[in-house]
CSV table of C-alpha atoms and ligand atoms in Angstrom, one decimal:
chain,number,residue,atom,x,y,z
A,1,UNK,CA,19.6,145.8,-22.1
A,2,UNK,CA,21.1,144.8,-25.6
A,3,UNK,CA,20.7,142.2,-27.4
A,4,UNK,CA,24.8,140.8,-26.7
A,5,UNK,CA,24.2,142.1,-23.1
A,6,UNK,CA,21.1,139.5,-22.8
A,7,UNK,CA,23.0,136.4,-24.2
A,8,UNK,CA,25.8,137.2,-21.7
A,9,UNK,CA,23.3,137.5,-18.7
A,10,UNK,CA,21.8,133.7,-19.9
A,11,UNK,CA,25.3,132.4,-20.3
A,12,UNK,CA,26.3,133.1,-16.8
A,13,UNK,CA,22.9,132.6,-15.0
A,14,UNK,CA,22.5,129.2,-13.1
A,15,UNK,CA,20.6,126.4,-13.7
A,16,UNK,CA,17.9,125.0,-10.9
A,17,UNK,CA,19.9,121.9,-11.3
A,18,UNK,CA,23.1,123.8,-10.1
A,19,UNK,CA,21.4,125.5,-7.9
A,20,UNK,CA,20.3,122.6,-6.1
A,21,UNK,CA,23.3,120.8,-6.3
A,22,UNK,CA,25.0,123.6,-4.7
A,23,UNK,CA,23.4,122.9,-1.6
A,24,UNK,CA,24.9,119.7,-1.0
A,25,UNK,CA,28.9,121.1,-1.9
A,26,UNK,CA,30.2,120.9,1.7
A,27,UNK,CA,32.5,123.7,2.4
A,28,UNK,CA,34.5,126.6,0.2
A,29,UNK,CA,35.8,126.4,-3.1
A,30,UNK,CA,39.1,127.4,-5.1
A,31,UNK,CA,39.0,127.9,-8.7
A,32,UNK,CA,42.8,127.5,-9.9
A,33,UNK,CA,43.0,129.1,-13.3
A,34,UNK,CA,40.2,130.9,-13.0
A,35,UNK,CA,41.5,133.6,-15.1
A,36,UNK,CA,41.0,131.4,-18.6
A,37,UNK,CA,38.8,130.5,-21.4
A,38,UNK,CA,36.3,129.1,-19.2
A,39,UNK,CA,37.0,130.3,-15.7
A,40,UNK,CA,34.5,133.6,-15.4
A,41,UNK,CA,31.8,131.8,-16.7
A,42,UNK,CA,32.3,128.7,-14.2
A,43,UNK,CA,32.9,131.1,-11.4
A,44,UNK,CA,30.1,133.1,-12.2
A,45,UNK,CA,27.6,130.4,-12.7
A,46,UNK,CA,28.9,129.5,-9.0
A,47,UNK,CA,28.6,132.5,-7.7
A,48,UNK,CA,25.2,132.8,-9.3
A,49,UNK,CA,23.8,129.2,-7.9
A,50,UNK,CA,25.2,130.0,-4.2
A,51,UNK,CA,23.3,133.6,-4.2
A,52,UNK,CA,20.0,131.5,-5.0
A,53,UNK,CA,20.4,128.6,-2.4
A,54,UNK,CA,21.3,131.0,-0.3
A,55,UNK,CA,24.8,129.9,0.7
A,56,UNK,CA,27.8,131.7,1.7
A,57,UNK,CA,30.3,130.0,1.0
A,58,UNK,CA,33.8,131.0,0.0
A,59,UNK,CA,34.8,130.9,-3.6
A,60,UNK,CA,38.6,131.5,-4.1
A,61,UNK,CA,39.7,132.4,-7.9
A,62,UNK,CA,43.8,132.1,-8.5
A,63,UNK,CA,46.0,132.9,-11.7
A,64,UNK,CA,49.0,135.2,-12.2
A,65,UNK,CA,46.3,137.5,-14.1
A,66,UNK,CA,49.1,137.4,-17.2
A,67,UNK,CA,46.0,139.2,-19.6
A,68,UNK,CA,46.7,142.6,-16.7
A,69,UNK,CA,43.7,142.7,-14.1
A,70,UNK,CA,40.9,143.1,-16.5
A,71,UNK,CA,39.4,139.3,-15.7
A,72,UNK,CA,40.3,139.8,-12.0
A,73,UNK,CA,38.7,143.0,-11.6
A,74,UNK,CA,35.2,141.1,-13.5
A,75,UNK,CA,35.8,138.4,-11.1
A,76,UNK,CA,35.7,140.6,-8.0
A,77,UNK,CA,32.7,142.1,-8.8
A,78,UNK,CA,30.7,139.2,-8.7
A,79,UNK,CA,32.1,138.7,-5.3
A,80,UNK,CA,35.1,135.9,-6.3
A,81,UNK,CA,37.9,136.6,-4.0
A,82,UNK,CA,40.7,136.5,-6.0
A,83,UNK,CA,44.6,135.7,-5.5
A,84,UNK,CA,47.3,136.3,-7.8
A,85,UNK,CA,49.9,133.2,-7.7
A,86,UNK,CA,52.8,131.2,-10.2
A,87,UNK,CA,51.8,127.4,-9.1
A,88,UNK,CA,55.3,126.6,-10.7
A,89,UNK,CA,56.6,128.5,-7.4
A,90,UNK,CA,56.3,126.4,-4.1
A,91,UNK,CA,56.4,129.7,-2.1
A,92,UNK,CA,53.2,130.9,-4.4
A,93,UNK,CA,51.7,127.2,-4.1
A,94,UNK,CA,52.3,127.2,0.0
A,95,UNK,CA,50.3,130.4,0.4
A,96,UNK,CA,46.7,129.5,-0.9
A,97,UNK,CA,44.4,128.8,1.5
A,98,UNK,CA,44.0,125.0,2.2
A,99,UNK,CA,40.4,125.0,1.4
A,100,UNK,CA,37.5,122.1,0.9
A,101,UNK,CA,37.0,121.6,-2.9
A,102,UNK,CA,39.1,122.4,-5.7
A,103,UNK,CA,38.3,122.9,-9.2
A,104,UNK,CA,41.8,122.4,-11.5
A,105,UNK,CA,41.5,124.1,-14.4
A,106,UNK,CA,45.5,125.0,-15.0
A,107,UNK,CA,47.1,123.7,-19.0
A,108,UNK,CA,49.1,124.8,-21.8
A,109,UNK,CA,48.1,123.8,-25.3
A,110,UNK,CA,49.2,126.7,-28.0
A,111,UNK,CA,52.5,126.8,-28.7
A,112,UNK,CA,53.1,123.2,-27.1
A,113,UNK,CA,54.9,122.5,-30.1
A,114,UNK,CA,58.6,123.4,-29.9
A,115,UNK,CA,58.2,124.3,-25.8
A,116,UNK,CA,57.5,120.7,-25.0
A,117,UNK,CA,59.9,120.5,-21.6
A,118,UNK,CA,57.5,123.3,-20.0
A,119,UNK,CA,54.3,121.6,-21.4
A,120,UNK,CA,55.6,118.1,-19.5
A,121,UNK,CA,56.1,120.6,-16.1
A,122,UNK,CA,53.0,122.6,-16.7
A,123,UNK,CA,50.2,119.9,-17.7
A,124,UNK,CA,52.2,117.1,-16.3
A,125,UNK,CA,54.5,117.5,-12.8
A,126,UNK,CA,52.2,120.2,-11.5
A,127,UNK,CA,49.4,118.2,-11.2
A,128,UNK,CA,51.7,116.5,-8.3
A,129,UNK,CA,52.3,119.1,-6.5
A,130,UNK,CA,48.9,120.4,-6.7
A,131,UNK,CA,47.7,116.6,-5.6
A,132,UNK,CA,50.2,116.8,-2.6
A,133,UNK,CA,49.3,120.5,-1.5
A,134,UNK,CA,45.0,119.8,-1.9
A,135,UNK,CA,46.0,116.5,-0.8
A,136,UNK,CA,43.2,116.6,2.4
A,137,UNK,CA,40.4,118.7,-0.6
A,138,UNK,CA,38.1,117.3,-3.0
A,139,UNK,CA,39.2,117.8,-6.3
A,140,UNK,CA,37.9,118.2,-10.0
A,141,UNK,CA,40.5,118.3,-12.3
A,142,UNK,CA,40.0,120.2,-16.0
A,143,UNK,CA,41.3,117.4,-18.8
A,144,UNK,CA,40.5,116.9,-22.2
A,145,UNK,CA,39.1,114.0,-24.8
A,146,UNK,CA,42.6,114.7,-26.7
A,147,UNK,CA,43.7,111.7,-24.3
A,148,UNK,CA,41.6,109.5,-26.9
A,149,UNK,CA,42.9,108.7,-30.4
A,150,UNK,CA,41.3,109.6,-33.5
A,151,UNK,CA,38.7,107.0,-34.2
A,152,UNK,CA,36.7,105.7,-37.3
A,153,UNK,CA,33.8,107.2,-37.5
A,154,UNK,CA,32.1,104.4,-38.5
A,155,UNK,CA,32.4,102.7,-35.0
A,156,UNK,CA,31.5,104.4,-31.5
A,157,UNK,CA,32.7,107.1,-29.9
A,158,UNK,CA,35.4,105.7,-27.0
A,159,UNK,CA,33.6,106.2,-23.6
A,160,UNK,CA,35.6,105.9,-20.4
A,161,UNK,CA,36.0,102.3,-20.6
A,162,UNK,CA,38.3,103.0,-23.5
A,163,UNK,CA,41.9,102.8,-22.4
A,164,UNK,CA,43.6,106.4,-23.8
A,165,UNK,CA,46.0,106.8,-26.2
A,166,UNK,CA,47.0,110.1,-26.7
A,167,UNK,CA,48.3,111.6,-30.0
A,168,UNK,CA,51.0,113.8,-29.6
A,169,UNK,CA,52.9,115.8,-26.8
A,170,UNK,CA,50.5,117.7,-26.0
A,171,UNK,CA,47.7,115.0,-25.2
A,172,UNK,CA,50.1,112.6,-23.6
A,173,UNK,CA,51.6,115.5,-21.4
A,174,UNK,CA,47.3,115.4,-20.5
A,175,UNK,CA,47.4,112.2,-20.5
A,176,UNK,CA,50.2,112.3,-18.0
A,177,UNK,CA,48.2,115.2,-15.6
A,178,UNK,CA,45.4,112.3,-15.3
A,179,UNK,CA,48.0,109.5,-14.3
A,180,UNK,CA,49.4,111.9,-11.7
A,181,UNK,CA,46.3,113.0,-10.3
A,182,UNK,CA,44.9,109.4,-10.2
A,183,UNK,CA,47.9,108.3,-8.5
A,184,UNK,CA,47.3,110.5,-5.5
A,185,UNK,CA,44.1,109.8,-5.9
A,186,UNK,CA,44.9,106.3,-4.4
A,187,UNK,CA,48.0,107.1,-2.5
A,188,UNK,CA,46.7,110.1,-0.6
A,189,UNK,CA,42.7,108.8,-0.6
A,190,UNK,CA,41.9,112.2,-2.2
A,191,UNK,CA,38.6,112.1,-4.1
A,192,UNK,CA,38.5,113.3,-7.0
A,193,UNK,CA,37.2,113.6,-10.8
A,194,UNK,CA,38.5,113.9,-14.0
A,195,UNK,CA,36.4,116.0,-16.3
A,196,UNK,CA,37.5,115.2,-20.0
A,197,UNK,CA,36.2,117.9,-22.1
A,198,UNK,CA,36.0,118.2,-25.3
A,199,UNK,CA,35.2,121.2,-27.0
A,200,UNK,CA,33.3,124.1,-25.1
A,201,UNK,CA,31.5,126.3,-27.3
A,202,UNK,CA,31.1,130.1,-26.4
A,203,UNK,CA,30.1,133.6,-28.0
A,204,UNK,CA,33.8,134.4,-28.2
A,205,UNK,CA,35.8,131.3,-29.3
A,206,UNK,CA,35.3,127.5,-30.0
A,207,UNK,CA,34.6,125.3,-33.1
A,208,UNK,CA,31.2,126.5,-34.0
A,209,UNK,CA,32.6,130.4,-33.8
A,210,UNK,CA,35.4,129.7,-36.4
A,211,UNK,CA,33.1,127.9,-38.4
A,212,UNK,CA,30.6,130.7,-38.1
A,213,UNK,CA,33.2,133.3,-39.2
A,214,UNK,CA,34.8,131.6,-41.7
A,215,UNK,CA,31.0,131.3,-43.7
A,216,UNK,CA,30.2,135.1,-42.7
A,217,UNK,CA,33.7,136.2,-44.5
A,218,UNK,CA,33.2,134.0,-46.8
A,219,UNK,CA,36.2,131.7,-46.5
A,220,UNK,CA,36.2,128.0,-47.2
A,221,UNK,CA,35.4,125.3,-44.6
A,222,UNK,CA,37.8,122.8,-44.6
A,223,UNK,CA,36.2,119.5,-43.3
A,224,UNK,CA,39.3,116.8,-43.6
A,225,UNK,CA,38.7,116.7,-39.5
A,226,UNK,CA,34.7,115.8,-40.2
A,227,UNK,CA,33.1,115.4,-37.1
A,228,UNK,CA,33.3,116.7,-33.8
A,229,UNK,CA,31.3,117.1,-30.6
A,230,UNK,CA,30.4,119.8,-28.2
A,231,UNK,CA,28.8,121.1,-25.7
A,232,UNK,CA,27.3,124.8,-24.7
A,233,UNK,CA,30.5,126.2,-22.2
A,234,UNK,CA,27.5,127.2,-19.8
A,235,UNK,CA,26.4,123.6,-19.9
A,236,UNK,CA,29.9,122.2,-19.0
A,237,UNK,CA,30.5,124.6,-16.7
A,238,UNK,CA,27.9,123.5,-14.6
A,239,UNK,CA,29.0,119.9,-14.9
A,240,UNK,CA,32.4,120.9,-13.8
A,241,UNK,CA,30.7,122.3,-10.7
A,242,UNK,CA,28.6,119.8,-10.3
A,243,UNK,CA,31.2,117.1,-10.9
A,244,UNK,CA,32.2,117.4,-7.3
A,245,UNK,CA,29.9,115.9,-5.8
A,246,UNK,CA,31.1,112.9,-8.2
A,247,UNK,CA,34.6,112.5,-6.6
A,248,UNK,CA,35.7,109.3,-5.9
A,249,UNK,CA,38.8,107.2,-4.8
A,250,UNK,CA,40.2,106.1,-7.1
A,251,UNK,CA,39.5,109.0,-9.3
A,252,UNK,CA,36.5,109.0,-11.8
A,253,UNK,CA,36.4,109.9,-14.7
A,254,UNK,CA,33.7,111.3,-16.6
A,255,UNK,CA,33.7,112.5,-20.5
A,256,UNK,CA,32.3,115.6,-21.0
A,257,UNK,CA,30.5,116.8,-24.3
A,258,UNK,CA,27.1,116.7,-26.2
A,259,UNK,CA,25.2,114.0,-27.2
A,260,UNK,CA,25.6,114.5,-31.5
A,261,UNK,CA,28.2,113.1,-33.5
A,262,UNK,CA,28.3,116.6,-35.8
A,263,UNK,CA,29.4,116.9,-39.1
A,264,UNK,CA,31.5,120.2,-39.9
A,265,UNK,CA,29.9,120.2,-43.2
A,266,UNK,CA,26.1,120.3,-41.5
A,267,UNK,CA,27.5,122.9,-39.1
A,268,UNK,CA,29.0,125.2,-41.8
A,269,UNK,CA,25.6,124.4,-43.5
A,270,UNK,CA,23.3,125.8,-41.4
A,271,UNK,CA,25.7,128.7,-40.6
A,272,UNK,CA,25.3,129.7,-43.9
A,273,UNK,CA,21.9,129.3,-44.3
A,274,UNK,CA,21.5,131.5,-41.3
A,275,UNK,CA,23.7,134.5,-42.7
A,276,UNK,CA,22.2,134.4,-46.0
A,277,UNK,CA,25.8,133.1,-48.0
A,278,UNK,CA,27.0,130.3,-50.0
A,279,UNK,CA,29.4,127.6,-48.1
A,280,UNK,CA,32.7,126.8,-50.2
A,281,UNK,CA,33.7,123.2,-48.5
A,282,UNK,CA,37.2,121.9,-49.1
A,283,UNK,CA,38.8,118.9,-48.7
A,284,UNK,CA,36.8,115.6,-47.7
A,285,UNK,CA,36.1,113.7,-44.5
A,286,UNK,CA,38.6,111.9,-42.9
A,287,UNK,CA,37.3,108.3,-42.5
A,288,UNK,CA,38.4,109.1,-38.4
A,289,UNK,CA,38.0,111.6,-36.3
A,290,UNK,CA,38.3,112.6,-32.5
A,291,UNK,CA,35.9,112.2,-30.9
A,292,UNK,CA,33.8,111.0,-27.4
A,293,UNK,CA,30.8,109.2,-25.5
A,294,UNK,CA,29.6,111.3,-22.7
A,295,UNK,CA,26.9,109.4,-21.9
A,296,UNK,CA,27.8,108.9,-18.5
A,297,UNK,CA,27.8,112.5,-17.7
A,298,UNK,CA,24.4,112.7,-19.0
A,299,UNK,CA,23.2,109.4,-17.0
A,300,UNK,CA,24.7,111.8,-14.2
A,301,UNK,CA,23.7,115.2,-14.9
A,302,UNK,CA,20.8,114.8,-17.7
A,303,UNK,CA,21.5,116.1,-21.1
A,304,UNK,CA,22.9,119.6,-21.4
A,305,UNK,CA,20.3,121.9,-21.9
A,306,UNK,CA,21.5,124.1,-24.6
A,307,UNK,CA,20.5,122.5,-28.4
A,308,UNK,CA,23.1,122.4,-31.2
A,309,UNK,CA,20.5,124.8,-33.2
A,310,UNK,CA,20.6,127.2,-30.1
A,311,UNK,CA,23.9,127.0,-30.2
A,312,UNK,CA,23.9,128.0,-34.0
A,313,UNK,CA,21.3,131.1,-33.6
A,314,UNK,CA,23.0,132.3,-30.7
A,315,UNK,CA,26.6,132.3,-32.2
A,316,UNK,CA,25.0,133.6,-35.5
A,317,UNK,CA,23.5,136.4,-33.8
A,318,UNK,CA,26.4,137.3,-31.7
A,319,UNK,CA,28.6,137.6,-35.0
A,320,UNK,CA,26.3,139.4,-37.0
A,321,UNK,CA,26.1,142.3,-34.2
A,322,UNK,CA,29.9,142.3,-33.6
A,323,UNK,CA,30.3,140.8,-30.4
A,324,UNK,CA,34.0,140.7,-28.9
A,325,UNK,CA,35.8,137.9,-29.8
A,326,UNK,CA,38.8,135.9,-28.0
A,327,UNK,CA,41.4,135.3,-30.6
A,328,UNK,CA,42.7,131.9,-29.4
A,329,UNK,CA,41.5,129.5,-32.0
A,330,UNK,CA,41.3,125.9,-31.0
A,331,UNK,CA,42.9,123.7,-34.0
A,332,UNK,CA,40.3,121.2,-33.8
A,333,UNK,CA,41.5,120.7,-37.6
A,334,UNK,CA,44.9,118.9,-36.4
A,335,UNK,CA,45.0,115.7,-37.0
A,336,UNK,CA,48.7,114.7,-35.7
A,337,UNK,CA,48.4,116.6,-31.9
A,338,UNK,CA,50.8,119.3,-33.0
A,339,UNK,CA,49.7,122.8,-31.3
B,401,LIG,N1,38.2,125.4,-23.7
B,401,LIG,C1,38.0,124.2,-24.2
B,401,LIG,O1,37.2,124.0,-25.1
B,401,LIG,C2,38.7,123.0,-23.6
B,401,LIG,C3,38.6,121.8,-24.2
B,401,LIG,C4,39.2,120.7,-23.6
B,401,LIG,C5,40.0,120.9,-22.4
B,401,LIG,N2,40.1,122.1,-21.8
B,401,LIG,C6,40.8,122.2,-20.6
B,401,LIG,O2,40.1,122.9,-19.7
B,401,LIG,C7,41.0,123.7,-18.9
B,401,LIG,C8,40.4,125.2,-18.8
B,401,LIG,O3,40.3,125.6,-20.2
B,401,LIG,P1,40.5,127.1,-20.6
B,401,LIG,O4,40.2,127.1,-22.1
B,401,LIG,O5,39.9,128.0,-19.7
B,401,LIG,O6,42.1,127.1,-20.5
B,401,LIG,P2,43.0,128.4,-20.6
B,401,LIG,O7,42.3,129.5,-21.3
B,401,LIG,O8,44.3,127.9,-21.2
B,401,LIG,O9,43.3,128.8,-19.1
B,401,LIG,C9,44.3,128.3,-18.3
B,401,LIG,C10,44.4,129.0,-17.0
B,401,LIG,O10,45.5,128.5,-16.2
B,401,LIG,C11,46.2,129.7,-15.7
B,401,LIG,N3,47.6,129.3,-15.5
B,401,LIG,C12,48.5,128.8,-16.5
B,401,LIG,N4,49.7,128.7,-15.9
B,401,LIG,C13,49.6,129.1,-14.6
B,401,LIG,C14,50.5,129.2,-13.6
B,401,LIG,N5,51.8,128.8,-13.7
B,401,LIG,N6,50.1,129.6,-12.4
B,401,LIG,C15,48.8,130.0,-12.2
B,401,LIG,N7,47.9,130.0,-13.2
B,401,LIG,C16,48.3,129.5,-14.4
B,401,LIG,C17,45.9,130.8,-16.7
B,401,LIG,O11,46.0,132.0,-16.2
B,401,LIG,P3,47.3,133.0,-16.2
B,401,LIG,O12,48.0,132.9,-17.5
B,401,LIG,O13,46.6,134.4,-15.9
B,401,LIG,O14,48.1,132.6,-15.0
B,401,LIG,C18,44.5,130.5,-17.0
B,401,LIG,O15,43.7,131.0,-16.0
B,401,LIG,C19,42.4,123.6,-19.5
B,401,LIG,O16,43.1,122.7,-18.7
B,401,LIG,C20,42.1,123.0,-20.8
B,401,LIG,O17,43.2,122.1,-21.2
B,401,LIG,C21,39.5,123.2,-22.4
């Protein structure tokens, strides 16, 4: 097995925590936009945990499959049974199968900017449709720490006592998702969590990766947005799964990221240490930044397990051996919520 081969197979290989915690998931489980960023991973860290304990349980995987069937056909071979369906069209949305626990994982962030109407329908007036047709499930619904505003770094990171203020169309259209959901939370008694994530790092995309790349080609590091926080993709991944058996009504939401404060600078720092190159840093650190307190996913699911320095070797080593990328980079720079 190669080297990239191995770092996939530990990506997408269940913790005994999950597996345990599998156990006690009542009943079968959809996966709407499992077709994404995250969605194989999840799905196959699911898949992974319910082969171990031993359970058969269903596991449902929907999206229109827009990237052809390449992620459907991976999907299905890890035994996901997958549907093709538009959850903008009621016909589409009538046709899934009415099933226990549901994990939400459907946005639209990149190109938000100047297709703002369809980012409202999208992130916003699905979720109540989606609410009303899961309306007897358990639900985890995918949202993001862009509901926060930027904050000085000097003080804490907001935790979910913080009231939101989102920055921007996109975030409030997120922002809007959670008010929707939470409303049929209560109206409809539907348990459920909001997972607020903020950012997922993988071998193919995320913070650390463009940081990574922009040292190895030897491109400056701009570090106005200074700090950020993140968390392995396998590690949240297995909160999201994990997360519902944390529904609640009224909804609950739980922050989801590591437990640093990082500094881009450190970050692009060690990455070029690693590779053996100089760092050029431009521009200085914002005396704010966006940012979150997880610590009440880690009181619930103990710290993720993956380091920031693992996190680092692995990404370095994926890079320097060519790895495939996923060219959707994640703007953590903006500072005004334009995507
Ligand atoms: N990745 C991160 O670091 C991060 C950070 C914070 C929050 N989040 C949130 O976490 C969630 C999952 O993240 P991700 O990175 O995997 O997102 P993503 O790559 O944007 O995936 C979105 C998924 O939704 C599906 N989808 C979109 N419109 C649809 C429609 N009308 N009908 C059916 N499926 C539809 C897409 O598949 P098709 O196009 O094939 O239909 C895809 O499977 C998102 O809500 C995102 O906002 C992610």
């Amino acid at each position: 097995m190669t080297i990239l081969n191995e770092i996939e197979k530990k990506m997408n290989t269940a913790s005994s925590a999950l597996v345990e915690d599998v156990k006690h998931i009542d009943g079968d489980i959809i996966i709407l936009g499992v077709s994404g960023k995250i969605g194989y991973n999840l799905a196959a860290l699911l898949m992974d945990a319910l082969n171990k304990a031993g359970i058969k349980n269903k596991v449902y995987g929907v999206a229109r499959f827009s990237d052809g069937n390449q992620s459907r056909d991976a999907l299905e071979a890890i035994g996901v049974q997958t549907l093709v369906a538009d959850f903008m069209n009621d016909e589409s949305l009538k046709s899934l199968p009415h099933v226990k626990n549901v994990i939400f994982m459907v946005g639209y962030k990149f190109g938000s900017t100047g297709n703002e109407s369809y980012t409202w329908a999208l992130n916003s007036y699905l979720p109540g449709r989606i609410a009303e047709t899961f309306k007897d499930s358990n639900i985890v619904v995918f949202s993001t720490g862009c509901v926060y505003p930027l904050v000085n770094v000097k003080y804490a990171a907001p935790s979910e006592e913080q009231m939101p203020e989102a920055i921007g169309e996109y975030a409030q259209s997120c922002l809007g998702r959670e008010r929707i959901f939470e409303h049929f939370s209560k109206e409809n008694k539907t348990p459920m969590a909001i997972y607020r994530l903020n950012y997922a790092i993988d071998v193919r995309y995320g913070v650390l990766v463009e940081i990574a790349k922009d040292v190895y080609n030897d491109r400056p590091v701009d570090v106005t947005m200074g700090q950020v926080n993140v968390i392995w993709q396998p590690d949240a991944s297995e909160m999201a799964i994990r997360s519902l058996l944390h529904t609640t009504v009224p909804a609950n939401v739980i922050n989801i990221t590591g437990p640093e404060t990082l500094s881009v600078r450190w970050i692009a720092e060690r990455f070029a240490e690693r590779f053996g190159k100089a760092v050029t840093i431009v521009g200085e650190e914002s005396e704010n930044a966006l940012l979150s307190n997880a610590s009440k996913s880690h009181e619930l699911f103990g710290y993720p397990q993956t380091s920031i320095r693992e996190m680092i070797d692995t990404i370095a080593t994926w890079i320097e051996l060519d790895g495939s990328m996923i060219d959707k980079p994640t703007h953590f720079q903006e500072r005004e919520g334009k995507y």
